[in-house]
Amino acid sequence: MTQRLRVGCVGTGFIAGKHLAALSAFDDVDIVAVADAVAPRAVAVAAEHDARSYADGQTLMDTEDLDAVWFCVPPFAHGVLEETAVRRGLPFFVEKPLAHDLATAERLALLIEDAGLTTAVGYHWRYLDLVDRARELVADRPPVLVSGFWLDGTPPVPWWVDRDRSGGQLVEQTTHVLDLARLLVGEVSEVVAAHVPAEDDEHVPLASTVSLRFRSGAVGGVSSARVLPSRHRVGLHLVGEGYALELTEAAIVDHRLTVTTAAGSVSERSLQDPIAAEDRAFLDAVAGRGDDVRSPYAEALRTHALACAAERPAS
Ligand SMILES: NC(=O)c1ccc[n+]([C@@H]2O[C@H](COP(=O)([O-])OP(=O)(O)OC[C@H]3O[C@@H](n4cnc5c(N)ncnc54)[C@H](O)[C@@H]3O)[C@@H](O)[C@H]2O)c1
């Protein structure tokens, strides 16, 4: 019989809802407890899943006997949750970004490495079949030009616009595009960024451009803006010898890959659920049934360091 897995989730907002929906559809998973700093939120979500509720994640982890835990909290809330999981030897899935800053994530990465803990980070694009196809295409024809976009509105959650709590748009959103660029083009050797500051300097800049040079020799630019009525363009475009490739995300479950060559343009839309795919891969790793975590903490740290370097060029 397949081993049943007991899981908990800390944070019960937007993205937790996506993970809990995926987890509740797996027939080997029991959602036993959830926690949220806003206690009534946790109570309501717990009722949906026949689970127990807690007002903080540490108490949840100290009380429940879990196989794994999901951390779906805002960027500023990282640190003590991961430390508690490490102390208890509890594998965790954590949503990107790893933290609002680099120092917290670097400190946690050392603890996780010392403990040899199984972790996964929510860079969900890595689980898309379309991204696998893009990787095959660029494998023998490396891109020379990279253009990335996160052109969107300002998310309505209260913490987002506060630079010190969210980390900024590049750390909080564009990090997905930077991660995809690292995956498809390789490591970045040079970063130069320019920002259009908000009127209130404590707030996330209105727009940014980031110039990148890759170790492969490719060059590129990534544009971000938060002043639109809604999502306009989120994606990565690559140009290599004889092809242009465009990967875009209209919503978490709605991606498109368009490849243009001398033979014409071929476009493919995918409604694959990458949140369910990353959750399944992590659970299988925790259960010792699989080895397909595509963004463990140490790998995600490289993307986070790049996003932080672009976000705060002076620091
Ligand atoms: N992978 C993706 O595409 C994706 C999409 C959306 C959000 N996210 C990430 O998920 C994280 C959460 O985003 P969201 O949109 O769900 O935000 P949200 O504001 O909707 O939910 C966050 C929840 O965490 C709770 N919380 C805050 N601090 C806490 C703490 N210390 N302990 C317990 N609960 C706490 C809040 O009360 C809130 O209910 C962010 O880092 C965001 O970048 C990822």
mmCIF file of C-alpha atoms and ligand atoms in Angstrom:
data_model
loop_
_atom_site.group_PDB
_atom_site.id
_atom_site.type_symbol
_atom_site.label_atom_id
_atom_site.label_comp_id
_atom_site.label_asym_id
_atom_site.label_seq_id
_atom_site.Cartn_x
_atom_site.Cartn_y
_atom_site.Cartn_z
ATOM 1 C CA MET A 1 0.000 0.000 0.000
ATOM 2 C CA THR A 2 1.262 3.526 -0.807
ATOM 3 C CA GLN A 3 2.524 5.376 2.258
ATOM 4 C CA ARG A 4 0.116 8.153 3.290
ATOM 5 C CA LEU A 5 1.693 11.556 3.783
ATOM 6 C CA ARG A 6 0.634 13.952 6.536
ATOM 7 C CA VAL A 7 1.123 17.572 5.526
ATOM 8 C CA GLY A 8 0.569 21.049 6.941
ATOM 9 C CA CYS A 9 0.460 24.503 5.373
ATOM 10 C CA VAL A 10 1.551 27.793 6.923
ATOM 11 C CA GLY A 11 -0.106 30.823 5.326
ATOM 12 C CA THR A 12 -3.606 30.394 3.907
ATOM 13 C CA GLY A 13 -3.783 33.187 1.318
ATOM 14 C CA PHE A 14 -3.884 33.132 -2.485
ATOM 15 C CA ILE A 15 -1.079 30.715 -3.347
ATOM 16 C CA ALA A 16 -1.794 28.434 -0.383
ATOM 17 C CA GLY A 17 -5.239 27.953 -1.936
ATOM 18 C CA LYS A 18 -3.626 26.629 -5.130
ATOM 19 C CA HIS A 19 -1.345 24.239 -3.221
ATOM 20 C CA LEU A 20 -4.124 23.023 -0.929
ATOM 21 C CA ALA A 21 -6.360 22.360 -3.958
ATOM 22 C CA ALA A 22 -3.567 20.307 -5.549
ATOM 23 C CA LEU A 23 -2.735 18.469 -2.325
ATOM 24 C CA SER A 24 -6.349 17.613 -1.577
ATOM 25 C CA ALA A 25 -6.662 15.997 -5.024
ATOM 26 C CA PHE A 26 -3.800 13.541 -4.290
ATOM 27 C CA ASP A 27 -5.173 10.310 -2.850
ATOM 28 C CA ASP A 28 -2.093 9.611 -0.680
ATOM 29 C CA VAL A 29 -2.090 12.984 1.137
ATOM 30 C CA ASP A 30 -3.807 14.047 4.361
ATOM 31 C CA ILE A 31 -3.889 17.809 5.020
ATOM 32 C CA VAL A 32 -3.825 17.635 8.808
ATOM 33 C CA ALA A 33 -3.276 21.270 9.829
ATOM 34 C CA VAL A 34 -3.016 24.837 8.542
ATOM 35 C CA ALA A 35 -1.831 28.059 10.175
ATOM 36 C CA ASP A 36 -2.201 31.742 9.446
ATOM 37 C CA ALA A 37 -1.218 34.862 11.371
ATOM 38 C CA VAL A 38 -4.824 35.964 10.782
ATOM 39 C CA ALA A 39 -6.439 33.228 12.861
ATOM 40 C CA PRO A 40 -9.988 33.332 11.367
ATOM 41 C CA ARG A 41 -8.449 32.749 7.921
ATOM 42 C CA ALA A 42 -6.781 29.591 9.208
ATOM 43 C CA VAL A 43 -10.003 28.429 10.877
ATOM 44 C CA ALA A 44 -11.986 28.853 7.636
ATOM 45 C CA VAL A 45 -9.409 27.048 5.476
ATOM 46 C CA ALA A 46 -9.000 24.275 8.080
ATOM 47 C CA ALA A 47 -12.764 23.665 7.961
ATOM 48 C CA GLU A 48 -12.605 23.200 4.161
ATOM 49 C CA HIS A 49 -10.005 20.461 4.565
ATOM 50 C CA ASP A 50 -11.206 18.850 7.788
ATOM 51 C CA ALA A 51 -7.888 19.916 9.342
ATOM 52 C CA ARG A 52 -6.803 21.602 12.588
ATOM 53 C CA SER A 53 -6.001 25.331 12.623
ATOM 54 C CA TYR A 54 -3.249 27.314 14.309
ATOM 55 C CA ALA A 55 -2.472 31.015 14.600
ATOM 56 C CA ASP A 56 1.239 30.440 14.028
ATOM 57 C CA GLY A 57 3.393 28.047 12.077
ATOM 58 C CA GLN A 58 5.874 27.209 14.837
ATOM 59 C CA THR A 59 3.091 25.889 17.110
ATOM 60 C CA LEU A 60 1.703 23.901 14.192
ATOM 61 C CA MET A 61 5.094 22.248 13.573
ATOM 62 C CA ASP A 62 5.775 21.702 17.287
ATOM 63 C CA THR A 63 2.359 20.085 17.842
ATOM 64 C CA GLU A 64 1.615 18.027 14.736
ATOM 65 C CA ASP A 65 3.367 14.891 13.526
ATOM 66 C CA LEU A 66 4.004 15.795 9.873
ATOM 67 C CA ASP A 67 5.859 14.338 6.891
ATOM 68 C CA ALA A 68 6.149 17.736 5.177
ATOM 69 C CA VAL A 69 5.040 21.343 5.459
ATOM 70 C CA TRP A 70 4.286 24.116 2.930
ATOM 71 C CA PHE A 71 5.313 27.720 3.679
ATOM 72 C CA CYS A 72 3.048 30.068 1.697
ATOM 73 C CA VAL A 73 3.780 33.287 3.563
ATOM 74 C CA PRO A 74 4.840 36.726 2.308
ATOM 75 C CA PRO A 75 8.550 37.437 1.749
ATOM 76 C CA PHE A 76 9.047 39.258 5.091
ATOM 77 C CA ALA A 77 7.744 36.264 7.099
ATOM 78 C CA HIS A 78 10.636 33.899 6.341
ATOM 79 C CA GLY A 79 13.254 32.898 8.903
ATOM 80 C CA VAL A 80 11.787 31.424 12.040
ATOM 81 C CA LEU A 81 9.493 29.048 10.102
ATOM 82 C CA GLU A 82 12.370 27.479 8.172
ATOM 83 C CA GLU A 83 14.513 27.371 11.336
ATOM 84 C CA THR A 84 11.765 25.452 13.109
ATOM 85 C CA ALA A 85 11.460 22.985 10.214
ATOM 86 C CA VAL A 86 15.241 22.452 10.167
ATOM 87 C CA ARG A 87 15.285 21.903 13.939
ATOM 88 C CA ARG A 88 12.541 19.278 13.605
ATOM 89 C CA GLY A 89 14.069 17.651 10.489
ATOM 90 C CA LEU A 90 10.810 18.422 8.665
ATOM 91 C CA PRO A 91 11.010 18.635 4.832
ATOM 92 C CA PHE A 92 9.441 21.824 3.503
ATOM 93 C CA PHE A 93 8.125 23.358 0.304
ATOM 94 C CA VAL A 94 8.510 27.128 0.310
ATOM 95 C CA GLU A 95 7.027 29.650 -2.082
ATOM 96 C CA LYS A 96 9.344 32.042 -3.850
ATOM 97 C CA PRO A 97 10.889 34.450 -3.042
ATOM 98 C CA LEU A 98 13.018 32.807 -0.359
ATOM 99 C CA ALA A 99 12.880 36.028 1.675
ATOM 100 C CA HIS A 100 12.559 39.802 1.219
ATOM 101 C CA ASP A 101 16.365 40.040 1.340
ATOM 102 C CA LEU A 102 19.442 37.973 0.526
ATOM 103 C CA ALA A 103 20.974 37.702 4.018
ATOM 104 C CA THR A 104 18.012 35.743 5.462
ATOM 105 C CA ALA A 105 17.996 33.296 2.552
ATOM 106 C CA GLU A 106 21.774 32.767 2.702
ATOM 107 C CA ARG A 107 21.605 32.090 6.442
ATOM 108 C CA LEU A 108 18.753 29.584 5.979
ATOM 109 C CA ALA A 109 20.518 27.880 3.059
ATOM 110 C CA LEU A 110 23.464 27.031 5.327
ATOM 111 C CA LEU A 111 21.173 25.557 8.006
ATOM 112 C CA ILE A 112 19.315 23.501 5.387
ATOM 113 C CA GLU A 113 22.525 22.213 3.837
ATOM 114 C CA ASP A 114 23.963 21.228 7.235
ATOM 115 C CA ALA A 115 20.742 19.379 8.074
ATOM 116 C CA GLY A 116 20.578 17.669 4.637
ATOM 117 C CA LEU A 117 16.881 18.539 4.556
ATOM 118 C CA THR A 118 14.653 17.841 1.524
ATOM 119 C CA THR A 119 13.275 21.165 0.267
ATOM 120 C CA ALA A 120 11.528 22.542 -2.802
ATOM 121 C CA VAL A 121 10.877 26.118 -3.909
ATOM 122 C CA GLY A 122 7.903 27.314 -5.961
ATOM 123 C CA TYR A 123 9.588 28.152 -9.261
ATOM 124 C CA HIS A 124 6.726 26.357 -10.992
ATOM 125 C CA TRP A 125 7.721 27.135 -14.617
ATOM 126 C CA ARG A 126 10.426 24.481 -14.266
ATOM 127 C CA TYR A 127 7.717 21.781 -14.191
ATOM 128 C CA LEU A 128 6.064 22.739 -17.498
ATOM 129 C CA ASP A 129 6.329 20.394 -20.472
ATOM 130 C CA LEU A 130 6.651 23.532 -22.628
ATOM 131 C CA VAL A 131 9.803 24.494 -20.715
ATOM 132 C CA ASP A 132 11.212 20.982 -21.240
ATOM 133 C CA ARG A 133 10.656 21.472 -24.986
ATOM 134 C CA ALA A 134 12.336 24.884 -24.894
ATOM 135 C CA ARG A 135 15.325 23.330 -23.093
ATOM 136 C CA GLU A 136 15.664 20.702 -25.827
ATOM 137 C CA LEU A 137 15.551 23.390 -28.489
ATOM 138 C CA VAL A 138 18.257 25.576 -26.934
ATOM 139 C CA ALA A 139 20.505 22.632 -25.966
ATOM 140 C CA ASP A 140 22.413 22.581 -29.268
ATOM 141 C CA ARG A 141 21.656 26.169 -30.352
ATOM 142 C CA PRO A 142 22.402 28.440 -27.375
ATOM 143 C CA PRO A 143 20.470 31.716 -27.249
ATOM 144 C CA VAL A 144 22.389 34.898 -28.004
ATOM 145 C CA LEU A 145 19.684 37.382 -27.007
ATOM 146 C CA VAL A 146 17.339 37.273 -23.988
ATOM 147 C CA SER A 147 14.309 39.520 -23.402
ATOM 148 C CA GLY A 148 12.218 39.058 -20.272
ATOM 149 C CA PHE A 149 9.006 40.753 -19.143
ATOM 150 C CA TRP A 150 6.850 41.156 -16.061
ATOM 151 C CA LEU A 151 4.464 43.944 -17.055
ATOM 152 C CA ASP A 152 1.556 43.939 -14.654
ATOM 153 C CA GLY A 153 -0.544 45.801 -12.103
ATOM 154 C CA THR A 154 0.284 46.200 -8.413
ATOM 155 C CA PRO A 155 -0.929 43.114 -6.524
ATOM 156 C CA PRO A 156 -3.724 44.051 -4.077
ATOM 157 C CA VAL A 157 -2.235 42.296 -1.006
ATOM 158 C CA PRO A 158 -1.292 44.920 1.633
ATOM 159 C CA TRP A 159 2.364 43.923 2.041
ATOM 160 C CA TRP A 160 3.267 43.958 -1.644
ATOM 161 C CA VAL A 161 3.875 47.669 -2.300
ATOM 162 C CA ASP A 162 6.139 48.012 0.764
ATOM 163 C CA ARG A 163 9.676 47.502 -0.543
ATOM 164 C CA ASP A 164 11.009 46.189 2.755
ATOM 165 C CA ARG A 165 8.229 43.640 3.160
ATOM 166 C CA SER A 166 7.912 42.251 -0.386
ATOM 167 C CA GLY A 167 11.514 42.794 -1.471
ATOM 168 C CA GLY A 168 10.327 44.650 -4.592
ATOM 169 C CA GLN A 169 8.888 43.543 -7.935
ATOM 170 C CA LEU A 170 12.082 41.904 -9.207
ATOM 171 C CA VAL A 171 12.437 39.822 -6.040
ATOM 172 C CA GLU A 172 8.734 39.049 -5.716
ATOM 173 C CA GLN A 173 7.516 38.544 -9.314
ATOM 174 C CA THR A 174 10.187 38.929 -11.998
ATOM 175 C CA THR A 175 12.211 36.293 -10.119
ATOM 176 C CA HIS A 176 10.229 33.659 -12.099
ATOM 177 C CA VAL A 177 11.544 35.132 -15.369
ATOM 178 C CA LEU A 178 15.099 35.396 -14.033
ATOM 179 C CA ASP A 179 14.894 31.774 -12.903
ATOM 180 C CA LEU A 180 13.744 30.687 -16.354
ATOM 181 C CA ALA A 181 16.564 32.682 -17.954
ATOM 182 C CA ARG A 182 19.097 30.905 -15.706
ATOM 183 C CA LEU A 183 17.567 27.544 -16.594
ATOM 184 C CA LEU A 184 17.594 28.128 -20.368
ATOM 185 C CA VAL A 185 20.617 30.369 -20.864
ATOM 186 C CA GLY A 186 22.845 29.679 -17.861
ATOM 187 C CA GLU A 187 24.415 31.766 -15.121
ATOM 188 C CA VAL A 188 24.633 35.543 -15.270
ATOM 189 C CA SER A 189 28.007 37.253 -14.973
ATOM 190 C CA GLU A 190 26.956 40.932 -15.057
ATOM 191 C CA VAL A 191 23.846 42.780 -13.861
ATOM 192 C CA VAL A 192 23.086 46.463 -14.363
ATOM 193 C CA ALA A 193 19.672 47.761 -13.290
ATOM 194 C CA ALA A 194 17.775 51.039 -13.473
ATOM 195 C CA HIS A 195 14.527 51.817 -11.634
ATOM 196 C CA VAL A 196 11.771 54.423 -11.831
ATOM 197 C CA PRO A 197 11.197 55.137 -8.134
ATOM 198 C CA ALA A 198 7.717 55.522 -6.665
ATOM 199 C CA GLU A 199 6.821 58.896 -5.151
ATOM 200 C CA ASP A 200 7.189 57.308 -1.720
ATOM 201 C CA ASP A 201 10.719 55.916 -1.664
ATOM 202 C CA GLU A 202 9.653 53.153 0.725
ATOM 203 C CA HIS A 203 7.401 51.797 -2.025
ATOM 204 C CA VAL A 204 8.301 49.373 -4.813
ATOM 205 C CA PRO A 205 9.592 51.199 -7.937
ATOM 206 C CA LEU A 206 7.065 51.761 -10.724
ATOM 207 C CA ALA A 207 9.233 50.189 -13.419
ATOM 208 C CA SER A 208 12.707 48.700 -13.885
ATOM 209 C CA THR A 209 15.038 47.502 -16.578
ATOM 210 C CA VAL A 210 17.815 45.029 -15.946
ATOM 211 C CA SER A 211 20.672 44.441 -18.391
ATOM 212 C CA LEU A 212 22.241 41.023 -18.172
ATOM 213 C CA ARG A 213 25.354 39.414 -19.559
ATOM 214 C CA PHE A 214 25.462 35.623 -19.367
ATOM 215 C CA ARG A 215 28.573 33.489 -18.947
ATOM 216 C CA SER A 216 27.660 31.895 -22.300
ATOM 217 C CA GLY A 217 28.227 35.277 -23.963
ATOM 218 C CA ALA A 218 24.512 35.966 -24.480
ATOM 219 C CA VAL A 219 23.191 39.397 -23.534
ATOM 220 C CA GLY A 220 19.719 40.458 -22.514
ATOM 221 C CA GLY A 221 17.292 42.770 -20.831
ATOM 222 C CA VAL A 222 14.425 42.170 -18.421
ATOM 223 C CA SER A 223 11.661 44.781 -18.098
ATOM 224 C CA SER A 224 9.281 45.052 -15.142
ATOM 225 C CA ALA A 225 6.407 47.443 -14.455
ATOM 226 C CA ARG A 226 3.602 47.509 -11.904
ATOM 227 C CA VAL A 227 1.519 50.407 -13.243
ATOM 228 C CA LEU A 228 -0.847 48.547 -15.595
ATOM 229 C CA PRO A 229 -4.527 47.754 -14.940
ATOM 230 C CA SER A 230 -3.760 44.031 -15.041
ATOM 231 C CA ARG A 231 -1.210 41.530 -16.331
ATOM 232 C CA HIS A 232 -0.088 42.604 -19.807
ATOM 233 C CA ARG A 233 2.918 40.394 -20.530
ATOM 234 C CA VAL A 234 4.839 37.876 -18.420
ATOM 235 C CA GLY A 235 7.408 35.805 -20.216
ATOM 236 C CA LEU A 236 10.794 35.192 -21.714
ATOM 237 C CA HIS A 237 11.840 35.590 -25.352
ATOM 238 C CA LEU A 238 15.036 34.019 -26.658
ATOM 239 C CA VAL A 239 16.796 34.474 -29.989
ATOM 240 C CA GLY A 240 19.393 32.008 -31.248
ATOM 241 C CA GLU A 241 20.875 30.956 -34.576
ATOM 242 C CA GLY A 242 17.836 30.556 -36.841
ATOM 243 C CA TYR A 243 15.065 30.747 -34.231
ATOM 244 C CA ALA A 244 13.066 32.942 -31.890
ATOM 245 C CA LEU A 245 11.324 31.355 -28.930
ATOM 246 C CA GLU A 246 8.648 32.966 -26.739
ATOM 247 C CA LEU A 247 7.424 31.463 -23.472
ATOM 248 C CA THR A 248 4.578 33.347 -21.813
ATOM 249 C CA GLU A 249 2.354 32.941 -18.768
ATOM 250 C CA ALA A 250 -1.187 34.363 -18.934
ATOM 251 C CA ALA A 251 -2.058 32.798 -15.562
ATOM 252 C CA ILE A 252 -0.537 30.143 -13.314
ATOM 253 C CA VAL A 253 -2.414 27.546 -15.375
ATOM 254 C CA ASP A 254 -2.129 29.018 -18.896
ATOM 255 C CA HIS A 255 1.193 29.026 -20.727
ATOM 256 C CA ARG A 256 2.205 29.375 -24.343
ATOM 257 C CA LEU A 257 5.339 28.485 -26.298
ATOM 258 C CA THR A 258 5.835 29.993 -29.751
ATOM 259 C CA VAL A 259 8.831 28.957 -31.839
ATOM 260 C CA THR A 260 9.626 30.820 -35.051
ATOM 261 C CA THR A 261 12.107 29.379 -37.567
ATOM 262 C CA ALA A 262 12.588 29.532 -41.344
ATOM 263 C CA ALA A 263 9.720 27.014 -41.541
ATOM 264 C CA GLY A 264 7.298 29.483 -39.906
ATOM 265 C CA SER A 265 5.793 29.961 -36.454
ATOM 266 C CA VAL A 266 4.400 27.154 -34.289
ATOM 267 C CA SER A 267 2.475 28.075 -31.166
ATOM 268 C CA GLU A 268 1.320 25.718 -28.436
ATOM 269 C CA ARG A 269 -0.873 26.545 -25.434
ATOM 270 C CA SER A 270 -0.633 24.462 -22.255
ATOM 271 C CA LEU A 271 -3.197 24.196 -19.478
ATOM 272 C CA GLN A 272 -0.927 21.920 -17.433
ATOM 273 C CA ASP A 273 -1.084 22.739 -13.694
ATOM 274 C CA PRO A 274 2.545 23.345 -12.669
ATOM 275 C CA ILE A 275 1.592 23.843 -9.006
ATOM 276 C CA ALA A 276 0.239 20.286 -8.839
ATOM 277 C CA ALA A 277 3.328 19.038 -10.698
ATOM 278 C CA GLU A 278 5.802 20.683 -8.295
ATOM 279 C CA ASP A 279 3.829 19.507 -5.261
ATOM 280 C CA ARG A 280 3.767 15.922 -6.589
ATOM 281 C CA ALA A 281 7.520 15.952 -7.284
ATOM 282 C CA PHE A 282 8.262 17.227 -3.771
ATOM 283 C CA LEU A 283 5.966 14.670 -2.111
ATOM 284 C CA ASP A 284 7.558 11.842 -4.094
ATOM 285 C CA ALA A 285 11.015 13.032 -2.994
ATOM 286 C CA VAL A 286 9.863 13.169 0.649
ATOM 287 C CA ALA A 287 8.445 9.632 0.373
ATOM 288 C CA GLY A 288 11.652 8.356 -1.293
ATOM 289 C CA ARG A 289 9.688 7.507 -4.447
ATOM 290 C CA GLY A 290 11.187 10.130 -6.757
ATOM 291 C CA ASP A 291 14.056 12.485 -7.426
ATOM 292 C CA ASP A 292 12.561 15.277 -9.537
ATOM 293 C CA VAL A 293 12.647 18.380 -7.336
ATOM 294 C CA ARG A 294 13.741 20.912 -9.931
ATOM 295 C CA SER A 295 14.347 23.812 -7.572
ATOM 296 C CA PRO A 296 15.701 22.791 -4.173
ATOM 297 C CA TYR A 297 16.608 25.623 -1.787
ATOM 298 C CA ALA A 298 20.267 25.890 -2.866
ATOM 299 C CA GLU A 299 19.307 26.202 -6.546
ATOM 300 C CA ALA A 300 16.592 28.775 -5.797
ATOM 301 C CA LEU A 301 19.145 30.786 -3.802
ATOM 302 C CA ARG A 302 21.081 31.481 -7.028
ATOM 303 C CA THR A 303 17.996 32.983 -8.646
ATOM 304 C CA HIS A 304 17.165 34.918 -5.486
ATOM 305 C CA ALA A 305 20.706 36.345 -5.358
ATOM 306 C CA LEU A 306 20.337 37.502 -8.970
ATOM 307 C CA ALA A 307 16.962 39.133 -8.270
ATOM 308 C CA CYS A 308 18.358 40.849 -5.168
ATOM 309 C CA ALA A 309 21.371 42.134 -7.116
ATOM 310 C CA ALA A 310 19.020 43.623 -9.716
ATOM 311 C CA GLU A 311 16.605 45.025 -7.139
ATOM 312 C CA ARG A 312 19.135 46.857 -5.006
ATOM 313 C CA PRO A 313 22.081 47.580 -7.300
ATOM 314 C CA ALA A 314 23.695 49.932 -4.782
ATOM 315 C CA SER A 315 23.706 47.515 -1.817
HETATM 316 N N1 LIG B 1 4.489 30.675 -7.543
HETATM 317 C C1 LIG B 1 3.693 31.672 -7.865
HETATM 318 O O1 LIG B 1 3.392 31.916 -9.022
HETATM 319 C C2 LIG B 1 3.132 32.534 -6.780
HETATM 320 C C3 LIG B 1 1.905 33.203 -6.986
HETATM 321 C C4 LIG B 1 1.422 33.997 -5.950
HETATM 322 C C5 LIG B 1 2.142 34.156 -4.773
HETATM 323 N N2 LIG B 1 3.333 33.499 -4.633
HETATM 324 C C6 LIG B 1 4.163 33.712 -3.435
HETATM 325 O O2 LIG B 1 3.518 33.177 -2.292
HETATM 326 C C7 LIG B 1 3.761 34.010 -1.167
HETATM 327 C C8 LIG B 1 2.424 34.402 -0.566
HETATM 328 O O3 LIG B 1 1.695 35.124 -1.536
HETATM 329 P P1 LIG B 1 0.090 35.185 -1.510
HETATM 330 O O4 LIG B 1 -0.299 35.816 -2.804
HETATM 331 O O5 LIG B 1 -0.488 33.871 -1.138
HETATM 332 O O6 LIG B 1 -0.117 36.237 -0.323
HETATM 333 P P2 LIG B 1 -1.411 36.440 0.598
HETATM 334 O O7 LIG B 1 -1.234 37.759 1.253
HETATM 335 O O8 LIG B 1 -2.638 36.158 -0.208
HETATM 336 O O9 LIG B 1 -1.285 35.268 1.678
HETATM 337 C C9 LIG B 1 -0.275 35.225 2.629
HETATM 338 C C10 LIG B 1 -0.884 34.692 3.928
HETATM 339 O O10 LIG B 1 0.174 34.500 4.876
HETATM 340 C C11 LIG B 1 -0.289 34.950 6.145
HETATM 341 N N3 LIG B 1 0.892 35.237 6.964
HETATM 342 C C12 LIG B 1 1.686 36.332 6.950
HETATM 343 N N4 LIG B 1 2.703 36.176 7.822
HETATM 344 C C13 LIG B 1 2.532 34.965 8.397
HETATM 345 C C14 LIG B 1 3.262 34.240 9.374
HETATM 346 N N5 LIG B 1 4.376 34.723 9.926
HETATM 347 N N6 LIG B 1 2.784 33.030 9.759
HETATM 348 C C15 LIG B 1 1.655 32.530 9.207
HETATM 349 N N7 LIG B 1 0.933 33.171 8.271
HETATM 350 C C16 LIG B 1 1.374 34.370 7.866
HETATM 351 C C17 LIG B 1 -1.167 36.146 5.829
HETATM 352 O O11 LIG B 1 -2.052 36.429 6.899
HETATM 353 C C18 LIG B 1 -1.875 35.674 4.568
HETATM 354 O O12 LIG B 1 -3.077 34.995 4.841
HETATM 355 C C19 LIG B 1 4.574 35.198 -1.674
HETATM 356 O O13 LIG B 1 5.941 34.991 -1.405
HETATM 357 C C20 LIG B 1 4.345 35.191 -3.159
HETATM 358 O O14 LIG B 1 5.441 35.661 -3.918
HETATM 359 C C21 LIG B 1 3.821 32.687 -5.587
#
